[in-house]
Amino acid sequence: MADGEARTLDLKEPQVLLHFPNDAGGFFWHHRLLLEKTAPGVWIGVTPDGDIERINLNQAQHVPLDRRADFPHAQAPYVYAFDPIPRADLESYRRRAKVMANLFNDAGVEEIQAFEWVVADVTRGDFGEIVHEDEVEDGVILRDSALVERDGEEVYVRRIPAADRVAWIERKEKTKGDIRLLGDHRDGQGKRFLDFKAGVTLMRNTELEDWPLAGPRAVMEYLTAVREGATDMTSYHLNWSQSSGVSHFSAAAHEHKVLCDMIRVGIATDQLDLSNLLMAEITIRRLIQIEMAVARNPSAPDYSGLDLVMEQPVGVSGQAVTLGFNNWSLVAGDLEGQPAPGMSKDGEDQPSRVQRVGRALNRLAGYKFETPLPQHSHRPPTAVQNDLLQRAKALIAEAGPCPDGYLGKDALQDLMRSHNLYEGEPGNLACYDPEKLKILRSGLKPRSLVELLPPHVLPLLRRRQAHIERAPKEFEEFKAANPESCPRQPYWDPTLRADSQLRTDFLKRLHKVGVVGFRKRIRSKVGIFFVKKKTPDAIRMIIDARITNAHHRHPPITRLGSASNFADLDLSSESLSERLDQPEEEIGWGTEMDVSDCFYQFQLRLMVWYRLPQSGE
């Protein structure tokens, strides 16, 4: 239903407005899309409600419309118009209109081409099988391609003419087994074309034993990030060039554009699985190298030390790069406390320790790589690198010599010596006390989490059965492999478990503040217990959702940025020298803050997974 700002459809078929003077809703002009002509002035068309009908323009008052234009000013306030028509629905309307047109035409009946959805992934055993329309409707449709769920997996399917199915399968079979190809994909005009997002989805990133590069492959990670944040490589280059601050006329921007175009045509036209091509890997690494250099200095990109990204067999000064031997000598020397070749034998030698710090910083700069590769740049250090080295020298001098027998390996083990807070039995359990539970006295007004999620996350939530929830078979396999992660019964506070009346009162209190609701069907059950808080007059409510968690796949790691704020604190002796000279002077102070009831500020309706016991249980 359209208002004054609606526009006509951007389609090749003719469009008209038909006059309905007696419309009860006040929409006196109805939009029609004319699909098949059966006689002069007589058409088969479709209504905004999706109905196919015969339209006689010779007898009906009508107004012709332009393509993708505003409705006529006089009729615009009274138009009953189309919403945007999905491509799959439009193709269905065209087929149905052609069938009806055959009934009214005097000419011979034209054969109507039928279409079928088939599995298009040549690596699957069910390749070429017909997929039912109901399965496709529950999937994600993009033109003549779709992603559907089969046996808990996302499967790529395509819509092809039924008469051409055998020939299409034979043509696709020719590419079967070649992991460098994505298949043969064509647009409506028969030209080779594969959408960027669909192409990235089809990539497999197959393990190759003879892959010559040591670090993890970057193509899949890079293209996936581009797919989530941009439409295609062209849009990505434009966004990068505008956001990075690099000059549009610089060599770096020009090379970045050329490399992005190479990746674009490699997917759209050549239809190559770039994740399995060494050529594409080197191209992507060069893109990463350019972006890292520009991020350092947009006006004069700084490539110092970035030859690590390319892993060239010969360094910039012409020396052979012996990564394996160099890694062994550096890692062995650092961890075992033995000097690497060319270093001082004195373990307490300050220059030697500064060298180790420099190598450690270089390896941290290449954090994306599994193997700590040495830097081979012979350019002079940048201003930032000089500052870091001077800082390292000052800290080493301030710390003094290492303790006797204390090696680099020992220091690393001390840093890693900690306990996982999410494993083991809790040591601070508390008994239920409604007077100490703050949530029972809170006036909560949670906001719907769906309203706050970014657009690219919403599809994952709406299709959580495919992306988040485990299929029954997958759940049973996980349960068998991880029995400790899925107990038979959740843990309950002993006081509430033993006293059904107290438990009923507790549930009523939770319902009163809006935390508990009611459902007829529940898929998983949870328990509730309590732990002590910092203050003795308060306890915290904990949900034992291990069974529910076992029904869902593990979420991605959440990267919190609060710890990085400590990097802005300058506690060096230089900055504190004046205060350190005065024993009674306070050097500094710290505090903390907390978001009140943060967990309860957002609402997502998942009651089916959180069953609490009835009063009689």
Coordinates of C-alpha atoms in Angstrom, one line a residue:
M1 CA 0.0 0.0 0.0
A2 CA 1.6 3.2 -1.1
D3 CA 1.6 6.8 0.1
G4 CA 2.5 10.0 -1.7
E5 CA 6.2 9.2 -1.8
A6 CA 5.8 5.8 -3.5
R7 CA 7.2 5.2 -7.0
T8 CA 6.5 2.8 -9.8
L9 CA 8.4 -0.4 -10.2
D10 CA 11.8 -0.5 -11.9
L11 CA 10.8 -3.3 -14.3
K12 CA 10.6 -3.7 -18.1
E13 CA 6.9 -4.6 -18.2
P14 CA 4.2 -1.9 -18.7
Q15 CA 2.5 -0.5 -15.7
V16 CA -0.9 1.2 -15.3
L17 CA -3.3 2.6 -12.7
L18 CA -6.8 1.3 -12.9
H19 CA -9.7 3.4 -11.5
F20 CA -11.8 1.8 -8.7
P21 CA -14.2 4.7 -7.7
N22 CA -16.0 2.5 -5.1
D23 CA -13.0 1.3 -3.1
A24 CA -14.0 1.2 0.5
G25 CA -10.6 2.0 1.8
G26 CA -10.3 5.2 -0.2
F27 CA -7.7 3.7 -2.6
F28 CA -9.4 4.7 -5.9
W29 CA -6.4 3.9 -8.1
H30 CA -4.9 0.4 -8.1
H31 CA -1.5 -0.3 -9.5
R32 CA -1.2 -3.1 -12.1
L33 CA 1.9 -4.8 -13.7
L34 CA 1.1 -6.0 -17.2
L35 CA 2.9 -9.3 -18.0
E36 CA 1.4 -10.9 -21.1
K37 CA -0.6 -9.4 -24.0
T38 CA -3.4 -11.6 -25.3
A39 CA -5.2 -9.2 -27.7
P40 CA -5.2 -5.4 -28.5
G41 CA -5.7 -3.7 -25.2
V42 CA -6.1 -7.0 -23.3
W43 CA -3.4 -8.1 -20.9
I44 CA -2.7 -10.7 -18.2
G45 CA -1.4 -8.7 -15.2
V46 CA -0.6 -9.1 -11.5
T47 CA -2.1 -7.1 -8.5
P48 CA -0.2 -5.8 -5.5
D49 CA -1.7 -8.8 -3.6
G50 CA 0.0 -11.2 -6.0
D51 CA -3.2 -12.3 -7.9
I52 CA -3.0 -13.0 -11.6
E53 CA -6.0 -11.5 -13.6
R54 CA -7.1 -10.6 -17.1
I55 CA -7.2 -6.8 -17.6
N56 CA -9.2 -5.2 -20.5
L57 CA -7.8 -1.7 -20.9
N58 CA -10.4 -1.0 -23.6
Q59 CA -13.2 -1.0 -21.0
A60 CA -11.4 0.2 -17.9
Q61 CA -10.4 3.8 -17.1
H62 CA -6.6 3.7 -16.7
V63 CA -3.5 5.9 -16.5
P64 CA -0.2 4.7 -18.1
L65 CA 2.9 4.9 -15.9
D66 CA 6.6 5.4 -16.5
R67 CA 9.2 3.1 -15.3
R68 CA 10.7 3.9 -11.8
A69 CA 8.9 7.3 -11.6
D70 CA 6.6 9.1 -9.3
F71 CA 2.9 8.5 -9.5
P72 CA 0.9 11.3 -11.2
H73 CA 0.3 14.0 -8.7
A74 CA -3.5 13.9 -8.9
Q75 CA -3.7 10.1 -8.3
A76 CA -0.7 9.7 -5.9
P77 CA -2.6 10.1 -2.6
Y78 CA -5.1 7.4 -3.6
V79 CA -2.9 4.7 -5.0
Y80 CA -2.9 1.1 -3.9
A81 CA 0.6 0.2 -5.0
F82 CA 3.2 -2.6 -5.0
D83 CA 5.8 -3.2 -2.4
P84 CA 9.2 -4.1 -4.0
I85 CA 8.8 -7.5 -5.6
P86 CA 11.4 -10.2 -4.8
R87 CA 13.0 -11.7 -7.9
A88 CA 11.8 -15.2 -7.1
D89 CA 8.2 -13.9 -6.8
L90 CA 8.5 -11.9 -10.0
E91 CA 9.6 -15.0 -11.9
S92 CA 6.6 -16.9 -10.5
Y93 CA 4.2 -14.2 -11.6
R94 CA 5.6 -14.3 -15.1
R95 CA 5.3 -18.0 -15.4
R96 CA 1.7 -18.0 -14.1
A97 CA 0.8 -15.1 -16.4
K98 CA 2.2 -17.0 -19.4
V99 CA 0.1 -20.0 -18.5
M100 CA -3.1 -17.9 -18.3
A101 CA -2.2 -16.1 -21.5
N102 CA -2.1 -19.5 -23.4
L103 CA -5.7 -20.0 -22.4
F104 CA -6.9 -16.8 -24.1
N105 CA -4.6 -16.8 -27.2
D106 CA -5.9 -18.3 -30.4
A107 CA -2.4 -19.4 -31.4
G108 CA -0.9 -22.8 -30.5
V109 CA -0.1 -23.4 -26.9
E110 CA 3.4 -22.2 -26.1
E111 CA 5.4 -24.6 -24.0
I112 CA 6.0 -23.2 -20.5
Q113 CA 9.5 -23.6 -19.2
A114 CA 9.7 -25.3 -15.8
F115 CA 12.4 -24.6 -13.3
E116 CA 13.8 -26.7 -10.5
W117 CA 16.1 -26.0 -7.5
V118 CA 19.1 -28.4 -7.4
V119 CA 22.1 -28.9 -5.1
A120 CA 24.9 -26.9 -6.9
D121 CA 27.8 -27.8 -4.6
V122 CA 29.9 -30.2 -6.7
T123 CA 31.8 -31.4 -3.6
R124 CA 28.7 -32.9 -2.0
G125 CA 27.4 -36.4 -2.5
D126 CA 23.9 -35.1 -3.2
F127 CA 25.1 -32.8 -6.0
G128 CA 22.4 -32.4 -8.6
E129 CA 19.5 -33.6 -6.4
I130 CA 16.3 -31.7 -6.7
V131 CA 15.5 -29.5 -3.7
H132 CA 11.9 -28.9 -2.7
E133 CA 10.4 -25.4 -2.8
D134 CA 9.6 -25.5 0.9
E135 CA 13.3 -26.0 1.8
V136 CA 14.2 -23.0 -0.4
E137 CA 11.5 -20.8 1.1
D138 CA 13.1 -21.4 4.6
G139 CA 16.6 -20.4 3.2
V140 CA 18.3 -17.3 2.0
I141 CA 17.4 -16.6 -1.7
L142 CA 19.6 -14.4 -3.9
R143 CA 18.3 -14.3 -7.5
D144 CA 18.7 -17.8 -8.9
S145 CA 20.9 -19.0 -6.0
A146 CA 20.0 -19.9 -2.4
L147 CA 21.5 -21.3 0.8
V148 CA 19.3 -23.9 2.4
E149 CA 19.7 -26.1 5.5
R150 CA 20.1 -29.8 5.0
D151 CA 21.0 -32.2 7.8
G152 CA 22.3 -29.2 9.9
E153 CA 24.5 -27.9 7.1
E154 CA 24.1 -24.9 4.8
V155 CA 23.9 -26.1 1.2
Y156 CA 24.3 -24.0 -1.9
V157 CA 21.5 -24.6 -4.5
R158 CA 20.6 -23.1 -7.8
R159 CA 17.4 -22.6 -9.8
I160 CA 17.8 -24.0 -13.4
P161 CA 15.4 -25.0 -16.2
A162 CA 14.1 -28.5 -15.7
A163 CA 14.8 -29.4 -19.3
D164 CA 18.5 -28.4 -19.0
R165 CA 19.1 -30.2 -15.7
V166 CA 21.0 -33.2 -17.2
A167 CA 23.2 -31.0 -19.4
W168 CA 23.8 -28.6 -16.5
I169 CA 24.9 -31.4 -14.2
E170 CA 27.3 -32.8 -16.9
R171 CA 28.8 -29.3 -17.5
K172 CA 29.3 -28.8 -13.7
E173 CA 30.8 -32.3 -13.4
K174 CA 33.7 -31.2 -15.6
T175 CA 34.8 -28.8 -12.8
K176 CA 34.3 -31.4 -10.0
G177 CA 37.5 -32.2 -8.1
D178 CA 39.3 -29.0 -9.1
I179 CA 39.4 -27.0 -5.9
R180 CA 40.5 -23.9 -7.8
L181 CA 37.1 -23.4 -9.5
L182 CA 33.8 -22.2 -8.2
G183 CA 31.8 -23.6 -11.1
D184 CA 30.0 -22.1 -14.1
H185 CA 27.6 -19.3 -13.0
R186 CA 25.7 -17.1 -15.5
D187 CA 23.3 -14.2 -15.3
G188 CA 20.0 -13.8 -17.0
Q189 CA 21.7 -13.0 -20.3
G190 CA 23.8 -16.1 -20.2
K191 CA 27.0 -14.2 -19.4
R192 CA 29.5 -15.4 -16.9
F193 CA 28.8 -13.6 -13.6
L194 CA 29.0 -14.6 -9.9
D195 CA 28.0 -12.2 -7.1
F196 CA 30.9 -11.3 -4.8
K197 CA 29.1 -12.4 -1.6
A198 CA 27.9 -15.6 -3.2
G199 CA 31.4 -16.3 -4.5
V200 CA 33.0 -15.9 -1.0
T201 CA 30.4 -18.1 0.5
L202 CA 31.3 -20.9 -2.0
M203 CA 35.1 -20.8 -1.2
R204 CA 36.4 -23.8 0.7
N205 CA 39.9 -22.9 1.8
T206 CA 41.1 -26.5 1.3
E207 CA 44.2 -27.7 3.2
L208 CA 47.2 -28.1 0.8
E209 CA 50.2 -30.1 1.8
D210 CA 52.5 -28.4 -0.6
W211 CA 51.4 -24.8 0.3
P212 CA 54.8 -22.9 0.3
L213 CA 53.9 -20.1 2.7
A214 CA 54.4 -20.7 6.4
G215 CA 51.8 -18.4 8.0
P216 CA 48.1 -18.9 8.0
R217 CA 46.4 -18.2 4.7
A218 CA 44.9 -14.7 4.6
V219 CA 42.5 -14.8 1.6
M220 CA 39.5 -16.3 3.3
E221 CA 39.8 -14.1 6.4
Y222 CA 40.3 -10.9 4.3
L223 CA 37.4 -11.6 1.9
T224 CA 35.0 -12.6 4.6
A225 CA 35.7 -9.3 6.4
V226 CA 35.1 -7.4 3.2
R227 CA 31.9 -9.3 2.6
E228 CA 30.6 -8.4 6.0
G229 CA 31.5 -4.7 5.7
A230 CA 31.1 -3.8 2.1
T231 CA 29.2 -4.8 -1.0
D232 CA 32.2 -5.9 -3.2
M233 CA 35.8 -5.1 -3.7
T234 CA 35.1 -1.9 -5.6
S235 CA 33.1 -0.5 -2.7
Y236 CA 35.7 -1.7 -0.3
H237 CA 38.4 0.2 -2.1
L238 CA 36.4 3.4 -2.2
N239 CA 35.6 3.1 1.5
W240 CA 39.2 2.4 2.3
S241 CA 40.6 5.3 0.2
Q242 CA 38.2 7.7 1.9
S243 CA 38.6 6.5 5.4
S244 CA 42.4 5.9 5.5
G245 CA 43.4 9.4 4.6
V246 CA 45.6 8.3 1.7
S247 CA 45.8 10.6 -1.4
H248 CA 43.7 9.4 -4.3
F249 CA 46.6 10.2 -6.6
S250 CA 49.2 8.3 -4.6
A251 CA 50.9 5.1 -5.9
A252 CA 49.6 3.2 -2.9
A253 CA 46.0 4.1 -3.7
H254 CA 46.5 3.3 -7.4
E255 CA 48.0 -0.1 -6.6
H256 CA 45.3 -0.9 -4.1
K257 CA 42.6 -0.2 -6.7
V258 CA 44.3 -2.4 -9.3
L259 CA 44.7 -5.3 -6.8
C260 CA 41.0 -5.0 -5.7
D261 CA 40.0 -5.1 -9.4
M262 CA 42.0 -8.3 -9.9
I263 CA 40.2 -9.9 -6.9
R264 CA 36.9 -8.7 -8.2
V265 CA 37.2 -10.2 -11.7
G266 CA 38.7 -13.3 -10.3
I267 CA 35.5 -14.0 -8.5
A268 CA 32.8 -12.4 -10.7
T269 CA 34.1 -13.4 -14.2
D270 CA 36.8 -16.0 -13.8
Q271 CA 34.9 -17.7 -10.9
L272 CA 38.0 -18.9 -9.1
D273 CA 38.2 -20.2 -5.6
L274 CA 40.8 -17.6 -4.6
S275 CA 41.3 -19.3 -1.2
N276 CA 43.2 -22.1 -2.9
L277 CA 45.3 -20.0 -5.2
L278 CA 48.9 -18.9 -4.3
M279 CA 48.6 -16.0 -6.7
A280 CA 45.5 -14.7 -4.8
E281 CA 47.3 -15.2 -1.5
I282 CA 50.2 -13.1 -2.5
T283 CA 47.8 -10.5 -3.9
I284 CA 45.8 -10.3 -0.7
R285 CA 49.0 -10.1 1.4
R286 CA 50.1 -7.2 -0.8
L287 CA 46.8 -5.5 -0.1
I288 CA 47.3 -6.0 3.7
Q289 CA 50.8 -4.7 3.4
I290 CA 49.6 -1.5 1.7
E291 CA 46.8 -1.0 4.2
M292 CA 49.2 -1.5 7.2
A293 CA 51.7 1.0 5.7
V294 CA 49.1 3.6 5.0
A295 CA 47.7 3.2 8.5
R296 CA 51.1 4.1 9.9
N297 CA 51.4 7.3 7.8
P298 CA 48.8 8.1 5.2
S299 CA 50.8 10.9 3.6
A300 CA 54.0 8.8 3.3
P301 CA 53.1 5.1 3.7
D302 CA 55.8 3.4 5.9
Y303 CA 56.6 -0.1 4.7
S304 CA 59.5 -0.7 7.1
G305 CA 59.4 -4.2 8.5
L306 CA 56.3 -5.2 6.5
D307 CA 58.2 -7.5 4.1
L308 CA 57.3 -10.1 6.8
V309 CA 53.8 -10.1 5.3
M310 CA 55.0 -11.2 1.9
E311 CA 57.4 -14.0 3.0
Q312 CA 59.7 -13.5 0.1
P313 CA 62.5 -16.1 -0.4
V314 CA 65.1 -13.2 -0.8
G315 CA 65.3 -10.2 1.5
V316 CA 65.4 -6.6 0.4
S317 CA 69.2 -6.5 0.7
G318 CA 69.5 -9.7 -1.4
Q319 CA 70.1 -12.1 1.4
A320 CA 68.5 -15.6 1.4
V321 CA 65.7 -15.8 3.9
T322 CA 66.2 -19.0 6.0
L323 CA 63.1 -18.8 8.1
G324 CA 63.2 -22.3 9.7
F325 CA 66.8 -22.0 11.0
N326 CA 66.3 -18.3 12.1
N327 CA 63.1 -19.2 14.0
W328 CA 64.8 -22.1 15.7
S329 CA 67.8 -20.1 16.8
L330 CA 65.8 -17.1 18.0
V331 CA 63.0 -19.1 19.8
A332 CA 65.5 -21.5 21.4
G333 CA 67.7 -18.6 22.6
D334 CA 64.9 -16.6 24.1
L335 CA 63.1 -19.4 25.9
E336 CA 66.0 -21.4 27.1
G337 CA 68.1 -18.4 28.2
Q338 CA 70.9 -19.2 25.7
P339 CA 72.2 -16.4 23.5
A340 CA 71.3 -16.7 19.8
P341 CA 74.1 -16.7 17.3
G342 CA 75.8 -13.3 17.2
M343 CA 74.6 -12.3 20.7
S344 CA 76.7 -11.7 23.8
K345 CA 77.2 -14.8 26.0
D346 CA 76.6 -12.7 29.1
G347 CA 72.9 -13.2 29.9
E348 CA 72.8 -10.0 32.0
D349 CA 74.3 -7.9 29.2
Q350 CA 72.0 -4.9 28.7
P351 CA 72.4 -4.5 24.9
S352 CA 71.6 -8.2 24.6
R353 CA 68.4 -7.8 26.5
V354 CA 67.5 -4.8 24.4
Q355 CA 68.0 -6.9 21.2
R356 CA 65.7 -9.5 22.6
V357 CA 63.0 -6.9 23.3
G358 CA 63.4 -5.6 19.7
R359 CA 62.9 -9.1 18.3
A360 CA 59.9 -9.8 20.5
L361 CA 58.3 -6.5 19.4
N362 CA 58.9 -7.5 15.7
R363 CA 57.2 -10.9 16.3
L364 CA 54.3 -9.2 18.1
A365 CA 53.9 -6.9 15.0
G366 CA 53.2 -10.1 13.0
Y367 CA 50.6 -11.4 15.4
K368 CA 48.4 -12.8 12.6
F369 CA 51.0 -15.5 11.8
E370 CA 51.3 -18.8 13.6
T371 CA 55.1 -18.9 13.1
P372 CA 57.1 -15.9 14.6
L373 CA 59.0 -14.8 11.5
P374 CA 62.0 -12.4 11.8
Q375 CA 62.0 -9.0 10.2
H376 CA 64.3 -8.4 7.2
S377 CA 63.9 -4.7 6.6
H378 CA 67.2 -2.8 6.6
R379 CA 65.7 0.6 6.5
P380 CA 66.5 2.9 9.4
P381 CA 64.0 2.8 12.3
T382 CA 61.0 5.1 12.2
A383 CA 60.4 7.7 15.0
V384 CA 57.9 5.3 16.6
Q385 CA 60.4 2.4 16.6
N386 CA 63.1 4.7 18.1
D387 CA 60.8 5.7 20.9
L388 CA 60.0 2.1 21.6
L389 CA 63.7 1.1 21.7
Q390 CA 64.5 4.0 24.0
R391 CA 61.7 3.1 26.2
A392 CA 62.9 -0.5 26.4
K393 CA 66.4 0.6 27.3
A394 CA 65.1 2.8 30.1
L395 CA 62.9 0.1 31.6
I396 CA 65.7 -2.5 31.4
A397 CA 68.1 -0.1 33.2
E398 CA 65.5 0.7 35.8
A399 CA 64.6 -3.0 36.5
G400 CA 68.2 -4.0 36.9
P401 CA 69.7 -7.5 36.3
C402 CA 67.5 -10.6 36.1
P403 CA 67.3 -12.7 39.3
D404 CA 69.7 -15.6 39.4
G405 CA 68.5 -18.6 37.5
Y406 CA 65.4 -16.8 36.2
L407 CA 65.1 -17.3 32.4
G408 CA 62.8 -16.0 29.7
K409 CA 60.9 -19.3 29.8
D410 CA 60.3 -19.0 33.5
A411 CA 58.9 -15.4 33.1
L412 CA 56.5 -16.6 30.4
Q413 CA 55.2 -19.5 32.6
D414 CA 54.7 -17.1 35.5
L415 CA 52.6 -14.8 33.3
M416 CA 50.5 -17.8 32.1
R417 CA 50.0 -19.2 35.6
S418 CA 46.3 -18.5 36.3
H419 CA 43.0 -20.2 36.9
N420 CA 40.1 -20.4 34.5
L421 CA 37.2 -18.6 36.3
Y422 CA 34.6 -20.6 34.4
E423 CA 35.9 -24.1 35.3
G424 CA 35.7 -26.0 38.6
E425 CA 33.4 -25.7 41.5
P426 CA 32.5 -22.2 42.8
G427 CA 34.1 -21.4 46.1
N428 CA 31.8 -18.5 47.1
L429 CA 28.3 -20.0 47.2
A430 CA 25.7 -18.2 49.2
C431 CA 22.3 -19.3 50.5
Y432 CA 19.1 -17.8 49.2
D433 CA 18.1 -14.6 51.0
P434 CA 15.5 -12.4 49.3
E435 CA 16.6 -9.4 51.4
K436 CA 20.1 -9.6 49.8
L437 CA 19.0 -10.1 46.2
K438 CA 18.9 -6.8 44.5
I439 CA 17.1 -8.0 41.4
L440 CA 13.9 -8.6 43.4
R441 CA 13.7 -4.9 44.3
S442 CA 14.6 -3.5 40.9
G443 CA 12.2 -1.7 38.7
L444 CA 13.4 -3.2 35.4
K445 CA 12.3 -1.9 32.0
P446 CA 14.5 -3.9 29.6
R447 CA 14.8 -2.9 26.0
S448 CA 14.4 -5.4 23.2
L449 CA 17.8 -6.5 22.1
V450 CA 16.6 -6.9 18.5
E451 CA 16.1 -3.1 18.2
L452 CA 19.7 -2.5 19.2
L453 CA 21.5 -5.1 17.0
P454 CA 23.4 -4.0 13.9
P455 CA 21.8 -4.9 10.6
H456 CA 24.4 -7.6 9.7
V457 CA 23.7 -9.5 13.0
L458 CA 19.9 -9.6 12.7
P459 CA 19.8 -12.4 10.0
L460 CA 21.9 -14.6 12.3
L461 CA 19.4 -14.1 15.1
R462 CA 16.3 -14.6 12.9
R463 CA 17.8 -17.8 11.5
R464 CA 19.2 -19.0 14.8
Q465 CA 18.0 -22.6 14.1
A466 CA 20.6 -22.7 11.4
H467 CA 23.4 -20.5 12.8
I468 CA 23.2 -20.9 16.6
E469 CA 21.1 -23.9 17.7
R470 CA 22.6 -27.4 17.4
A471 CA 20.6 -29.9 15.4
P472 CA 19.4 -32.9 17.4
K473 CA 22.1 -35.1 15.9
E474 CA 24.8 -32.5 16.5
F475 CA 23.6 -32.1 20.1
E476 CA 23.8 -35.9 20.8
E477 CA 27.3 -36.0 19.4
F478 CA 28.4 -33.0 21.5
K479 CA 26.8 -34.5 24.6
A480 CA 28.6 -37.9 24.1
A481 CA 31.9 -36.1 23.6
N482 CA 31.4 -33.6 26.5
P483 CA 29.4 -35.3 29.2
E484 CA 30.6 -32.9 31.9
S485 CA 29.2 -29.9 29.9
C486 CA 25.7 -31.3 29.8
P487 CA 24.6 -32.7 33.2
R488 CA 21.4 -34.7 33.7
Q489 CA 20.0 -32.1 36.0
P490 CA 21.0 -28.4 36.6
Y491 CA 22.4 -27.3 39.9
W492 CA 19.9 -25.7 42.3
D493 CA 20.3 -23.7 45.5
P494 CA 19.8 -26.3 48.3
T495 CA 17.4 -24.1 50.2
L496 CA 15.1 -23.6 47.2
R497 CA 15.4 -27.2 46.1
A498 CA 14.3 -28.5 49.5
D499 CA 11.5 -26.0 50.1
S500 CA 8.8 -26.0 47.4
Q501 CA 6.8 -23.1 49.1
L502 CA 9.9 -20.9 49.3
R503 CA 10.7 -21.7 45.7
T504 CA 7.2 -20.8 44.6
D505 CA 7.5 -17.5 46.5
F506 CA 10.8 -16.9 44.8
L507 CA 9.4 -17.5 41.3
K508 CA 6.5 -15.2 42.1
R509 CA 8.9 -12.4 43.0
L510 CA 10.8 -12.9 39.8
H511 CA 7.6 -12.8 37.8
K512 CA 6.6 -9.6 39.6
V513 CA 9.7 -7.8 38.4
G514 CA 9.3 -9.2 34.8
V515 CA 12.1 -11.7 34.8
V516 CA 9.9 -14.9 34.6
G517 CA 7.2 -15.7 32.1
F518 CA 5.1 -18.7 31.2
R519 CA 5.0 -21.2 28.3
K520 CA 3.3 -24.5 27.5
R521 CA 6.3 -26.0 25.7
I522 CA 9.9 -25.9 27.0
R523 CA 13.0 -27.5 25.3
S524 CA 15.6 -27.2 28.1
K525 CA 15.7 -26.6 31.8
V526 CA 18.0 -24.5 34.0
G527 CA 18.8 -24.1 37.7
I528 CA 19.4 -21.1 39.9
F529 CA 21.9 -20.6 42.7
F530 CA 23.6 -17.7 44.4
V531 CA 27.1 -16.4 45.1
K532 CA 28.5 -13.8 47.4
K533 CA 29.2 -10.3 46.2
K534 CA 31.9 -7.9 47.5
T535 CA 29.6 -6.5 50.1
P536 CA 28.2 -8.9 52.8
D537 CA 24.7 -7.5 52.4
A538 CA 24.3 -8.6 48.8
I539 CA 24.2 -11.8 46.8
R540 CA 24.2 -12.5 43.0
M541 CA 21.8 -14.8 41.2
I542 CA 23.5 -17.2 38.8
I543 CA 21.6 -19.3 36.1
D544 CA 23.0 -22.8 35.6
A545 CA 22.3 -23.0 31.9
R546 CA 24.8 -25.8 31.0
I547 CA 22.1 -27.9 29.4
T548 CA 20.8 -25.0 27.4
N549 CA 24.4 -24.0 26.3
A550 CA 25.0 -27.6 25.1
H551 CA 22.0 -27.1 22.7
H552 CA 23.8 -24.1 21.1
R553 CA 27.0 -23.7 19.3
H554 CA 29.9 -21.8 21.0
P555 CA 29.7 -18.0 20.3
P556 CA 32.6 -16.1 18.9
I557 CA 35.1 -14.7 21.3
T558 CA 34.1 -11.3 22.7
R559 CA 37.0 -8.8 22.5
L560 CA 36.7 -6.3 25.3
G561 CA 38.6 -3.0 25.0
S562 CA 38.7 -2.0 28.7
A563 CA 42.1 -3.5 29.4
S564 CA 43.7 -1.5 26.6
N565 CA 43.0 1.7 28.6
F566 CA 45.8 0.8 31.0
A567 CA 48.2 1.4 28.1
D568 CA 47.4 5.2 28.5
L569 CA 48.8 5.2 32.0
D570 CA 52.3 6.6 32.4
L571 CA 53.8 5.2 35.6
S572 CA 57.4 5.6 34.6
S573 CA 59.9 6.9 37.0
E574 CA 60.3 10.0 34.9
S575 CA 56.7 11.0 35.2
L576 CA 56.5 10.2 38.9
S577 CA 60.0 11.5 39.9
E578 CA 58.7 14.5 41.8
R579 CA 56.1 12.5 43.8
L580 CA 58.6 9.7 44.5
D581 CA 60.9 12.2 46.2
Q582 CA 58.2 13.0 48.7
P583 CA 57.4 9.9 50.8
E584 CA 54.1 11.1 52.1
E585 CA 52.8 12.3 48.7
E586 CA 50.1 10.2 47.1
I587 CA 51.3 8.8 43.8
G588 CA 47.9 8.1 42.4
W589 CA 44.6 6.5 43.1
G590 CA 42.2 4.3 41.2
T591 CA 38.5 3.5 41.1
E592 CA 36.0 1.4 39.2
M593 CA 32.5 1.7 37.9
D594 CA 29.7 -0.8 37.1
V595 CA 26.6 -0.7 34.9
S596 CA 23.7 -1.4 37.3
D597 CA 21.9 -4.7 36.4
C598 CA 23.5 -4.7 33.0
F599 CA 22.5 -8.3 32.3
Y600 CA 18.8 -7.4 32.9
Q601 CA 18.7 -4.2 30.8
F602 CA 18.1 -6.1 27.5
Q603 CA 15.4 -8.5 26.5
L604 CA 15.5 -11.4 24.1
R605 CA 12.6 -13.9 24.1
L606 CA 14.2 -17.3 24.6
M607 CA 11.9 -18.7 27.3
V608 CA 11.7 -22.0 25.5
W609 CA 15.3 -22.8 26.5
Y610 CA 15.0 -21.7 30.2
R611 CA 12.6 -23.9 32.1
L612 CA 12.3 -23.5 35.9
P613 CA 10.6 -26.2 38.0
Q614 CA 7.0 -26.1 39.1
S615 CA 6.1 -25.7 42.7
G616 CA 5.4 -29.4 43.1
E617 CA 8.7 -30.7 41.6

